[in-house]
């Protein structure tokens, strides 16, 4: 056999059953707490004007400088496959004037995102997020609510190893003084040229440098928590108090910074220790200045993005069974042409009654059809031949025990519905 000529592009993969169903179930489970908290669903295009991300995410971020799939269209427009969802959702809010209605707006979304990253386990060039944004309020209750809803999503999937890291990077009230103090400290270190440049442009990002030698030299670096002004501190304390009241365990991580420039005040990340270096299964924070940066009015906001791919990997790391249903409950095995049309009608009725059902097709013999029944995952097979139909019955076989029973075709749908 020849090798296939085409493969999925590097850093991407296909989801085939049963992992396909598992991914659907993960997304559903992460979205369910948001839906039950009244968040409305929003869907934006997979690509946007490049400038939206350059400005929104930040010109000096890794995402914008190295990881965007950007191209010029045939019409001459510069567009980029979305690397994240917050800037697009805020663009949609402004464009549709949603912010002129009742606030806060609570929105959720789910979709594909694209980053030209170096592929490794848990880090892909095409990945999937379930996200949420609360726009139009500075209330710390929204920050806490989002963290609780994310934790509830992970819990619903059975995950027990997700840790919640919380920090604040302050607003304009606290950050300039902290930035200056951090810069002063970092300038005193012996750093390579690129890192030294980063100290001047975005010193907070240096805290996120994963190299052990850098981490070591950061041990004595000043902490934002020592620079918080009264209102940033009050905001942070309220978020933490609400989490505690909600029974959500979290860790204060004064060194937590995130790779997007729009954050102010609250930052949080959900990490799983079973994943190796790509341990963040989700993250988010407050972005009170983003709307203005992309040309809108002053409009505070807070949100998160949960990585569905990594959430599924975390479930596997914990040894949890793959979520999501595959297969059917009932499988019909017709013997002969007349039985085949009868079976077709039967599975149609079952499906319409909400019973997952399938049938053997292609005029397969009993042996092949029974194999297909086993593979279908069905609990019951309905075996029917011409003689059964003449007698007005079908044979219902319990595929686990092998027990078989003749059931009148008239009450068959009701009978099967009761069984499954
Ligand atoms: P982010 O931290 O860049 O935040 O991404 C959120 C999550 O998406 C990560 O924690 C991770 O689980 C997943 N993720 C990111 N990149 C990859 C990748 N290359 N492969 C697999 N999974 C990945 C944001 O995107 C912000 N928009 C979150 C946010 C919403 N902040 C406020 N609102």
CSV table of C-alpha atoms and ligand atoms in Angstrom, one decimal:
chain,number,residue,atom,x,y,z
A,1,UNK,CA,0.0,0.0,0.0
A,2,UNK,CA,1.2,3.5,-0.8
A,3,UNK,CA,1.7,6.0,2.0
A,4,UNK,CA,-1.0,8.8,1.8
A,5,UNK,CA,0.2,11.8,-0.2
A,6,UNK,CA,-1.2,14.3,2.2
A,7,UNK,CA,-0.9,14.8,5.9
A,8,UNK,CA,-2.4,17.2,8.4
A,9,UNK,CA,-0.1,20.3,8.6
A,10,UNK,CA,2.6,20.2,11.2
A,11,UNK,CA,1.3,21.1,14.6
A,12,UNK,CA,-2.3,20.0,13.7
A,13,UNK,CA,-4.1,16.7,14.1
A,14,UNK,CA,-7.3,15.1,13.2
A,15,UNK,CA,-9.8,14.1,15.9
A,16,UNK,CA,-11.3,10.8,15.1
A,17,UNK,CA,-13.8,8.8,17.1
A,18,UNK,CA,-13.8,8.2,20.1
A,19,UNK,CA,-11.5,11.2,20.7
A,20,UNK,CA,-13.7,13.3,18.5
A,21,UNK,CA,-16.7,12.7,20.7
A,22,UNK,CA,-14.5,13.2,23.8
A,23,UNK,CA,-13.6,16.7,22.5
A,24,UNK,CA,-17.2,17.6,21.9
A,25,UNK,CA,-18.0,16.4,25.5
A,26,UNK,CA,-15.1,18.5,26.9
A,27,UNK,CA,-16.3,21.6,25.2
A,28,UNK,CA,-19.9,21.0,26.3
A,29,UNK,CA,-18.8,20.4,29.9
A,30,UNK,CA,-16.7,23.6,30.0
A,31,UNK,CA,-19.6,25.6,28.5
A,32,UNK,CA,-22.3,24.2,30.7
A,33,UNK,CA,-21.5,26.3,33.8
A,34,UNK,CA,-21.4,29.5,31.6
A,35,UNK,CA,-24.7,28.7,30.0
A,36,UNK,CA,-26.3,28.1,33.4
A,37,UNK,CA,-24.9,31.4,34.6
A,38,UNK,CA,-26.8,33.3,31.8
A,39,UNK,CA,-23.8,33.9,29.4
A,40,UNK,CA,-25.0,34.5,25.8
A,41,UNK,CA,-23.2,32.7,22.9
A,42,UNK,CA,-21.1,34.8,20.5
A,43,UNK,CA,-19.4,33.6,17.3
A,44,UNK,CA,-16.9,35.8,15.5
A,45,UNK,CA,-15.0,35.1,12.2
A,46,UNK,CA,-11.9,32.8,12.2
A,47,UNK,CA,-9.9,35.7,10.8
A,48,UNK,CA,-9.7,39.4,11.5
A,49,UNK,CA,-7.8,42.5,10.4
A,50,UNK,CA,-4.2,42.0,11.5
A,51,UNK,CA,-4.1,45.3,13.2
A,52,UNK,CA,-6.8,44.2,15.7
A,53,UNK,CA,-4.4,41.6,17.2
A,54,UNK,CA,-1.3,43.7,16.7
A,55,UNK,CA,-2.8,46.5,18.8
A,56,UNK,CA,-5.1,44.4,21.1
A,57,UNK,CA,-2.7,41.6,22.1
A,58,UNK,CA,0.4,43.9,21.9
A,59,UNK,CA,3.1,44.6,19.4
A,60,UNK,CA,5.9,43.2,21.6
A,61,UNK,CA,4.2,39.9,22.6
A,62,UNK,CA,5.4,36.5,21.3
A,63,UNK,CA,2.0,36.0,19.8
A,64,UNK,CA,2.2,39.1,17.6
A,65,UNK,CA,5.9,39.0,16.8
A,66,UNK,CA,6.3,35.3,16.1
A,67,UNK,CA,3.1,33.3,16.1
A,68,UNK,CA,0.5,34.8,13.9
A,69,UNK,CA,-0.8,33.3,10.7
A,70,UNK,CA,-1.0,36.5,8.7
A,71,UNK,CA,-1.6,37.0,5.0
A,72,UNK,CA,-2.7,39.6,2.5
A,73,UNK,CA,-5.9,38.7,0.7
A,74,UNK,CA,-6.4,38.9,-3.1
A,75,UNK,CA,-8.2,42.2,-2.4
A,76,UNK,CA,-5.2,43.6,-0.5
A,77,UNK,CA,-6.5,43.3,3.0
A,78,UNK,CA,-4.1,42.2,5.8
A,79,UNK,CA,-5.8,39.6,7.8
A,80,UNK,CA,-4.7,37.1,10.5
A,81,UNK,CA,-6.2,33.7,11.6
A,82,UNK,CA,-7.3,34.5,15.2
A,83,UNK,CA,-4.7,33.5,17.8
A,84,UNK,CA,-7.1,34.3,20.6
A,85,UNK,CA,-10.6,35.3,21.3
A,86,UNK,CA,-10.8,38.3,23.5
A,87,UNK,CA,-9.9,41.1,21.0
A,88,UNK,CA,-12.3,39.7,18.4
A,89,UNK,CA,-15.2,39.5,20.9
A,90,UNK,CA,-14.6,43.0,22.1
A,91,UNK,CA,-14.4,44.2,18.5
A,92,UNK,CA,-17.8,42.5,18.0
A,93,UNK,CA,-19.2,44.1,21.1
A,94,UNK,CA,-18.2,47.6,19.9
A,95,UNK,CA,-19.2,47.0,16.3
A,96,UNK,CA,-22.7,45.8,17.3
A,97,UNK,CA,-23.1,48.5,19.9
A,98,UNK,CA,-23.8,45.9,22.5
A,99,UNK,CA,-22.1,48.1,25.1
A,100,UNK,CA,-24.8,50.7,24.7
A,101,UNK,CA,-27.4,48.2,26.0
A,102,UNK,CA,-27.6,46.7,29.5
A,103,UNK,CA,-24.3,46.1,31.2
A,104,UNK,CA,-22.5,43.9,32.1
A,105,UNK,CA,-22.5,41.8,28.9
A,106,UNK,CA,-21.7,38.2,29.6
A,107,UNK,CA,-20.6,36.2,26.6
A,108,UNK,CA,-19.2,32.8,25.9
A,109,UNK,CA,-17.6,31.3,22.8
A,110,UNK,CA,-16.0,28.1,21.5
A,111,UNK,CA,-13.8,27.6,18.5
A,112,UNK,CA,-10.5,27.1,16.8
A,113,UNK,CA,-7.5,29.3,17.3
A,114,UNK,CA,-4.2,29.4,15.4
A,115,UNK,CA,-0.7,30.1,16.6
A,116,UNK,CA,2.5,29.4,14.7
A,117,UNK,CA,4.2,27.8,17.8
A,118,UNK,CA,6.9,25.2,18.0
A,119,UNK,CA,4.7,22.0,18.2
A,120,UNK,CA,5.0,19.7,21.2
A,121,UNK,CA,2.7,17.8,23.4
A,122,UNK,CA,-0.1,20.1,24.4
A,123,UNK,CA,1.1,22.9,22.1
A,124,UNK,CA,-0.4,22.9,18.7
A,125,UNK,CA,-0.7,25.3,15.8
A,126,UNK,CA,-4.5,24.8,15.6
A,127,UNK,CA,-6.2,24.4,19.0
A,128,UNK,CA,-9.6,24.8,20.5
A,129,UNK,CA,-10.8,27.0,23.4
A,130,UNK,CA,-14.0,27.6,25.3
A,131,UNK,CA,-13.9,31.2,26.4
A,132,UNK,CA,-16.0,33.8,28.3
A,133,UNK,CA,-15.9,37.5,28.6
A,134,UNK,CA,-17.7,39.8,31.0
A,135,UNK,CA,-17.7,43.4,29.6
A,136,UNK,CA,-18.8,46.6,31.2
A,137,UNK,CA,-18.1,46.1,34.8
A,138,UNK,CA,-15.2,46.6,37.2
A,139,UNK,CA,-16.9,44.6,39.9
A,140,UNK,CA,-14.4,42.0,41.3
A,141,UNK,CA,-17.4,39.6,41.6
A,142,UNK,CA,-17.1,39.1,37.9
A,143,UNK,CA,-13.4,38.1,38.2
A,144,UNK,CA,-14.3,35.6,40.9
A,145,UNK,CA,-17.4,34.3,39.1
A,146,UNK,CA,-15.3,33.4,36.0
A,147,UNK,CA,-12.8,31.5,38.1
A,148,UNK,CA,-15.6,29.6,39.9
A,149,UNK,CA,-17.3,28.7,36.6
A,150,UNK,CA,-14.1,27.4,35.0
A,151,UNK,CA,-13.3,25.3,38.1
A,152,UNK,CA,-16.9,23.9,38.0
A,153,UNK,CA,-16.3,23.0,34.4
A,154,UNK,CA,-13.1,21.1,35.1
A,155,UNK,CA,-14.8,19.4,38.1
A,156,UNK,CA,-17.8,18.3,36.0
A,157,UNK,CA,-15.3,16.4,33.8
A,158,UNK,CA,-14.0,14.6,36.9
A,159,UNK,CA,-10.6,16.4,37.0
A,160,UNK,CA,-9.1,16.7,40.5
A,161,UNK,CA,-5.6,17.9,39.6
A,162,UNK,CA,-6.3,21.4,38.3
A,163,UNK,CA,-4.6,24.1,40.5
A,164,UNK,CA,-5.8,27.7,40.4
A,165,UNK,CA,-3.1,30.4,40.4
A,166,UNK,CA,-4.2,33.9,41.1
A,167,UNK,CA,-2.4,37.2,40.9
A,168,UNK,CA,-2.9,40.9,40.2
A,169,UNK,CA,-0.7,43.1,38.1
A,170,UNK,CA,-2.4,46.2,39.2
A,171,UNK,CA,-3.9,49.1,37.3
A,172,UNK,CA,-2.4,52.4,36.4
A,173,UNK,CA,-2.7,53.1,40.1
A,174,UNK,CA,0.1,50.6,41.0
A,175,UNK,CA,1.9,49.5,37.9
A,176,UNK,CA,4.1,52.4,37.0
A,177,UNK,CA,5.8,52.3,40.4
A,178,UNK,CA,6.2,48.6,40.2
A,179,UNK,CA,7.4,48.6,36.7
A,180,UNK,CA,10.1,51.2,37.6
A,181,UNK,CA,11.2,49.2,40.6
A,182,UNK,CA,11.3,45.9,38.6
A,183,UNK,CA,13.3,47.6,35.8
A,184,UNK,CA,15.8,49.0,38.3
A,185,UNK,CA,16.3,45.5,39.7
A,186,UNK,CA,16.5,43.8,36.3
A,187,UNK,CA,19.0,46.4,35.0
A,188,UNK,CA,21.3,45.2,37.8
A,189,UNK,CA,21.4,41.7,36.4
A,190,UNK,CA,23.7,40.2,33.8
A,191,UNK,CA,21.3,39.5,31.0
A,192,UNK,CA,21.6,38.6,27.4
A,193,UNK,CA,20.9,41.3,24.8
A,194,UNK,CA,17.3,40.2,23.9
A,195,UNK,CA,16.3,39.9,27.6
A,196,UNK,CA,17.9,43.3,28.3
A,197,UNK,CA,15.9,44.8,25.5
A,198,UNK,CA,12.7,43.2,27.0
A,199,UNK,CA,13.6,44.9,30.3
A,200,UNK,CA,13.2,48.3,28.6
A,201,UNK,CA,10.0,47.4,26.6
A,202,UNK,CA,8.1,45.1,28.9
A,203,UNK,CA,9.9,44.2,32.1
A,204,UNK,CA,7.0,42.2,33.5
A,205,UNK,CA,7.4,39.7,30.7
A,206,UNK,CA,10.8,38.9,32.0
A,207,UNK,CA,9.2,37.4,35.1
A,208,UNK,CA,7.7,34.8,32.7
A,209,UNK,CA,11.1,33.7,31.4
A,210,UNK,CA,11.2,29.9,32.0
A,211,UNK,CA,15.0,29.5,31.9
A,212,UNK,CA,16.2,28.2,35.2
A,213,UNK,CA,19.2,30.6,35.4
A,214,UNK,CA,16.8,33.6,34.9
A,215,UNK,CA,14.3,32.3,37.4
A,216,UNK,CA,17.1,31.9,39.9
A,217,UNK,CA,18.2,35.5,39.4
A,218,UNK,CA,14.6,36.7,39.8
A,219,UNK,CA,14.4,35.3,43.4
A,220,UNK,CA,14.9,38.7,45.0
A,221,UNK,CA,12.9,40.7,42.4
A,222,UNK,CA,10.3,43.1,43.8
A,223,UNK,CA,6.8,41.8,43.9
A,224,UNK,CA,3.7,43.6,42.6
A,225,UNK,CA,1.9,42.8,45.8
A,226,UNK,CA,4.2,45.2,47.7
A,227,UNK,CA,3.3,48.0,45.3
A,228,UNK,CA,-0.5,47.8,45.2
A,229,UNK,CA,-2.5,51.0,45.7
A,230,UNK,CA,-5.6,51.0,47.9
A,231,UNK,CA,-8.2,50.3,45.2
A,232,UNK,CA,-6.1,47.6,43.4
A,233,UNK,CA,-5.6,46.0,46.8
A,234,UNK,CA,-9.3,46.1,47.7
A,235,UNK,CA,-10.2,44.6,44.3
A,236,UNK,CA,-7.7,41.8,44.7
A,237,UNK,CA,-8.8,41.1,48.3
A,238,UNK,CA,-12.5,40.9,47.2
A,239,UNK,CA,-11.7,38.4,44.4
A,240,UNK,CA,-9.8,36.2,46.9
A,241,UNK,CA,-12.5,36.5,49.5
A,242,UNK,CA,-15.2,35.5,47.1
A,243,UNK,CA,-13.2,32.5,45.9
A,244,UNK,CA,-12.7,31.3,49.4
A,245,UNK,CA,-16.5,31.8,50.2
A,246,UNK,CA,-17.2,29.7,47.1
A,247,UNK,CA,-15.0,26.9,48.3
A,248,UNK,CA,-12.5,27.3,45.5
A,249,UNK,CA,-9.0,26.6,46.6
A,250,UNK,CA,-6.4,28.8,45.0
A,251,UNK,CA,-2.7,29.7,45.3
A,252,UNK,CA,-1.5,33.2,45.4
A,253,UNK,CA,1.3,33.4,42.7
A,254,UNK,CA,2.8,36.9,42.9
A,255,UNK,CA,5.1,36.0,39.9
A,256,UNK,CA,2.3,35.0,37.6
A,257,UNK,CA,2.3,37.1,34.4
A,258,UNK,CA,0.7,36.2,31.1
A,259,UNK,CA,1.8,36.6,27.5
A,260,UNK,CA,-0.8,39.1,26.4
A,261,UNK,CA,-0.4,42.8,26.9
A,262,UNK,CA,-4.0,43.7,27.6
A,263,UNK,CA,-4.2,42.6,31.2
A,264,UNK,CA,-4.8,44.9,34.2
A,265,UNK,CA,-5.5,43.9,37.8
A,266,UNK,CA,-6.6,40.2,38.2
A,267,UNK,CA,-4.7,37.5,36.4
A,268,UNK,CA,-5.4,33.8,36.8
A,269,UNK,CA,-4.2,30.5,35.4
A,270,UNK,CA,-5.4,26.9,35.7
A,271,UNK,CA,-2.5,24.5,35.7
A,272,UNK,CA,-2.3,20.7,35.6
A,273,UNK,CA,0.8,19.0,36.8
A,274,UNK,CA,0.3,15.9,34.6
A,275,UNK,CA,1.0,17.7,31.4
A,276,UNK,CA,4.7,18.5,31.4
A,277,UNK,CA,5.8,21.9,30.3
A,278,UNK,CA,2.6,23.0,28.6
A,279,UNK,CA,0.8,22.8,32.0
A,280,UNK,CA,-1.8,25.7,31.6
A,281,UNK,CA,-5.2,24.2,30.8
A,282,UNK,CA,-6.7,27.7,30.9
A,283,UNK,CA,-6.1,31.3,31.9
A,284,UNK,CA,-7.5,34.7,31.9
A,285,UNK,CA,-7.8,38.0,33.6
A,286,UNK,CA,-9.1,41.6,33.6
A,287,UNK,CA,-8.4,43.9,30.6
A,288,UNK,CA,-9.9,47.3,31.6
A,289,UNK,CA,-7.9,49.2,28.9
A,290,UNK,CA,-8.4,47.0,25.9
A,291,UNK,CA,-11.6,48.6,24.5
A,292,UNK,CA,-9.8,51.9,24.2
A,293,UNK,CA,-6.7,50.4,22.7
A,294,UNK,CA,-8.9,49.0,19.8
A,295,UNK,CA,-10.6,52.3,19.3
A,296,UNK,CA,-13.7,52.1,21.6
A,297,UNK,CA,-14.8,53.9,24.7
A,298,UNK,CA,-13.4,53.1,28.1
A,299,UNK,CA,-15.1,49.8,28.9
A,300,UNK,CA,-13.7,47.4,31.5
A,301,UNK,CA,-13.8,43.6,31.0
A,302,UNK,CA,-12.6,40.3,32.4
A,303,UNK,CA,-12.5,36.9,30.8
A,304,UNK,CA,-10.9,33.5,30.3
A,305,UNK,CA,-9.9,31.0,27.6
A,306,UNK,CA,-9.9,27.3,28.5
A,307,UNK,CA,-7.9,25.0,26.3
A,308,UNK,CA,-10.0,22.1,25.3
A,309,UNK,CA,-7.1,20.1,23.9
A,310,UNK,CA,-5.1,20.3,27.1
A,311,UNK,CA,-8.2,19.6,29.2
A,312,UNK,CA,-8.6,16.4,27.3
A,313,UNK,CA,-4.9,15.6,27.8
A,314,UNK,CA,-5.3,16.3,31.5
A,315,UNK,CA,-8.2,13.8,31.7
A,316,UNK,CA,-6.1,11.2,30.1
A,317,UNK,CA,-3.2,12.0,32.5
A,318,UNK,CA,-5.6,11.4,35.4
A,319,UNK,CA,-6.7,8.1,33.9
A,320,UNK,CA,-10.3,9.2,33.5
A,321,UNK,CA,-12.3,7.4,30.8
A,322,UNK,CA,-12.8,9.4,27.6
A,323,UNK,CA,-16.0,11.4,28.0
A,324,UNK,CA,-18.7,11.5,25.3
A,325,UNK,CA,-20.9,8.9,23.8
A,326,UNK,CA,-20.1,6.9,20.8
A,327,UNK,CA,-22.2,4.2,19.1
A,328,UNK,CA,-25.9,3.4,19.6
A,329,UNK,CA,-28.2,1.5,21.9
A,330,UNK,CA,-30.1,-0.6,19.4
A,331,UNK,CA,-28.8,-2.3,16.3
A,332,UNK,CA,-31.1,-3.9,13.8
A,333,UNK,CA,-30.1,-7.0,11.9
A,334,UNK,CA,-32.4,-7.6,8.9
A,335,UNK,CA,-32.3,-10.9,7.0
A,336,UNK,CA,-33.6,-10.5,3.5
A,337,UNK,CA,-34.9,-7.6,1.4
A,338,UNK,CA,-38.4,-7.3,3.0
A,339,UNK,CA,-36.8,-7.3,6.5
A,340,UNK,CA,-34.3,-4.6,5.4
A,341,UNK,CA,-37.0,-2.1,4.6
A,342,UNK,CA,-38.9,-3.0,7.7
A,343,UNK,CA,-35.7,-2.5,9.8
A,344,UNK,CA,-35.0,0.8,8.0
A,345,UNK,CA,-38.5,2.0,9.2
A,346,UNK,CA,-37.8,0.7,12.7
A,347,UNK,CA,-34.6,2.5,13.2
A,348,UNK,CA,-36.1,5.7,11.8
A,349,UNK,CA,-38.9,5.5,14.4
A,350,UNK,CA,-36.4,4.7,17.2
A,351,UNK,CA,-34.2,7.7,16.3
A,352,UNK,CA,-37.3,9.9,16.2
A,353,UNK,CA,-38.2,8.7,19.7
A,354,UNK,CA,-34.7,9.6,20.9
A,355,UNK,CA,-33.3,6.0,21.0
A,356,UNK,CA,-29.8,5.9,19.3
A,357,UNK,CA,-30.2,3.2,16.7
A,358,UNK,CA,-28.4,1.8,13.6
A,359,UNK,CA,-28.8,-1.1,11.3
A,360,UNK,CA,-26.8,-3.5,9.2
A,361,UNK,CA,-26.8,-2.5,5.5
A,362,UNK,CA,-25.6,-3.9,2.3
A,363,UNK,CA,-27.5,-7.2,2.6
A,364,UNK,CA,-24.9,-8.7,5.0
A,365,UNK,CA,-25.4,-12.2,6.3
A,366,UNK,CA,-26.2,-13.0,9.9
A,367,UNK,CA,-22.6,-13.5,11.0
A,368,UNK,CA,-21.3,-10.2,9.5
A,369,UNK,CA,-24.3,-8.3,10.7
A,370,UNK,CA,-23.9,-9.6,14.3
A,371,UNK,CA,-20.3,-8.5,14.2
A,372,UNK,CA,-21.4,-5.1,13.2
A,373,UNK,CA,-24.0,-5.1,16.0
A,374,UNK,CA,-21.2,-5.8,18.5
A,375,UNK,CA,-19.0,-3.1,17.1
A,376,UNK,CA,-21.8,-0.6,17.3
A,377,UNK,CA,-21.7,-0.7,21.1
A,378,UNK,CA,-25.5,-1.5,21.1
A,379,UNK,CA,-27.0,-3.2,24.1
A,380,UNK,CA,-29.7,-4.8,22.1
A,381,UNK,CA,-29.9,-6.3,18.6
A,382,UNK,CA,-33.2,-6.7,16.8
A,383,UNK,CA,-32.9,-9.7,14.5
A,384,UNK,CA,-35.6,-10.1,12.0
A,385,UNK,CA,-36.2,-12.4,9.0
A,386,UNK,CA,-39.2,-12.8,6.7
A,387,UNK,CA,-40.6,-15.6,8.8
A,388,UNK,CA,-40.6,-13.3,11.9
A,389,UNK,CA,-42.4,-10.6,10.0
A,390,UNK,CA,-45.0,-13.1,8.8
A,391,UNK,CA,-45.6,-14.0,12.5
A,392,UNK,CA,-45.7,-10.3,13.5
A,393,UNK,CA,-42.6,-10.5,15.8
A,394,UNK,CA,-38.9,-9.6,15.9
A,395,UNK,CA,-36.2,-11.2,18.0
A,396,UNK,CA,-34.7,-8.8,20.6
A,397,UNK,CA,-31.3,-10.1,21.7
A,398,UNK,CA,-29.5,-8.8,24.8
A,399,UNK,CA,-25.9,-8.6,23.4
A,400,UNK,CA,-24.3,-8.8,26.9
A,401,UNK,CA,-26.1,-12.0,28.1
A,402,UNK,CA,-27.1,-13.5,24.7
A,403,UNK,CA,-30.7,-13.9,25.8
A,404,UNK,CA,-33.2,-13.6,23.1
A,405,UNK,CA,-36.9,-12.9,23.2
A,406,UNK,CA,-39.6,-12.6,20.5
A,407,UNK,CA,-41.4,-9.3,20.8
A,408,UNK,CA,-44.5,-8.2,18.9
A,409,UNK,CA,-43.6,-5.7,16.2
A,410,UNK,CA,-46.5,-3.5,17.3
A,411,UNK,CA,-45.2,-2.6,20.7
A,412,UNK,CA,-41.5,-2.9,19.7
A,413,UNK,CA,-40.5,0.8,19.7
A,414,UNK,CA,-42.1,1.3,23.2
A,415,UNK,CA,-40.5,-2.0,24.4
A,416,UNK,CA,-37.0,-0.9,23.3
A,417,UNK,CA,-37.4,2.6,24.6
A,418,UNK,CA,-38.2,1.1,28.0
A,419,UNK,CA,-35.2,-1.3,27.8
A,420,UNK,CA,-32.5,1.3,27.0
B,1,LIG,P1,-4.0,32.1,26.6
B,1,LIG,O1,-3.4,31.9,27.9
B,1,LIG,O2,-3.1,32.6,25.5
B,1,LIG,O3,-5.2,33.2,26.8
B,1,LIG,O4,-4.8,30.8,26.1
B,1,LIG,C1,-5.7,30.2,26.9
B,1,LIG,C2,-5.6,28.7,26.9
B,1,LIG,O5,-5.6,28.2,25.6
B,1,LIG,C3,-4.2,28.2,27.5
B,1,LIG,O6,-4.2,28.1,28.9
B,1,LIG,C4,-4.1,26.8,26.8
B,1,LIG,O7,-4.8,25.9,27.6
B,1,LIG,C5,-4.8,27.0,25.5
B,1,LIG,N1,-3.7,27.2,24.5
B,1,LIG,C6,-3.1,28.4,24.1
B,1,LIG,N2,-2.2,28.2,23.1
B,1,LIG,C7,-2.3,26.8,22.8
B,1,LIG,C8,-1.6,26.0,21.9
B,1,LIG,N3,-0.7,26.5,21.0
B,1,LIG,N4,-1.9,24.7,21.8
B,1,LIG,C9,-2.9,24.2,22.7
B,1,LIG,N5,-3.5,24.9,23.6
B,1,LIG,C10,-3.2,26.3,23.7
B,1,LIG,C11,-6.0,33.7,25.8
B,1,LIG,O8,-6.1,33.2,24.7
B,1,LIG,C12,-6.9,34.8,26.3
B,1,LIG,N6,-7.7,35.2,25.2
B,1,LIG,C13,-7.7,34.4,27.5
B,1,LIG,C14,-8.6,35.5,28.0
B,1,LIG,C15,-9.9,35.7,27.7
B,1,LIG,N7,-8.2,36.5,28.8
B,1,LIG,C16,-9.2,37.3,29.0
B,1,LIG,N8,-10.3,36.8,28.3
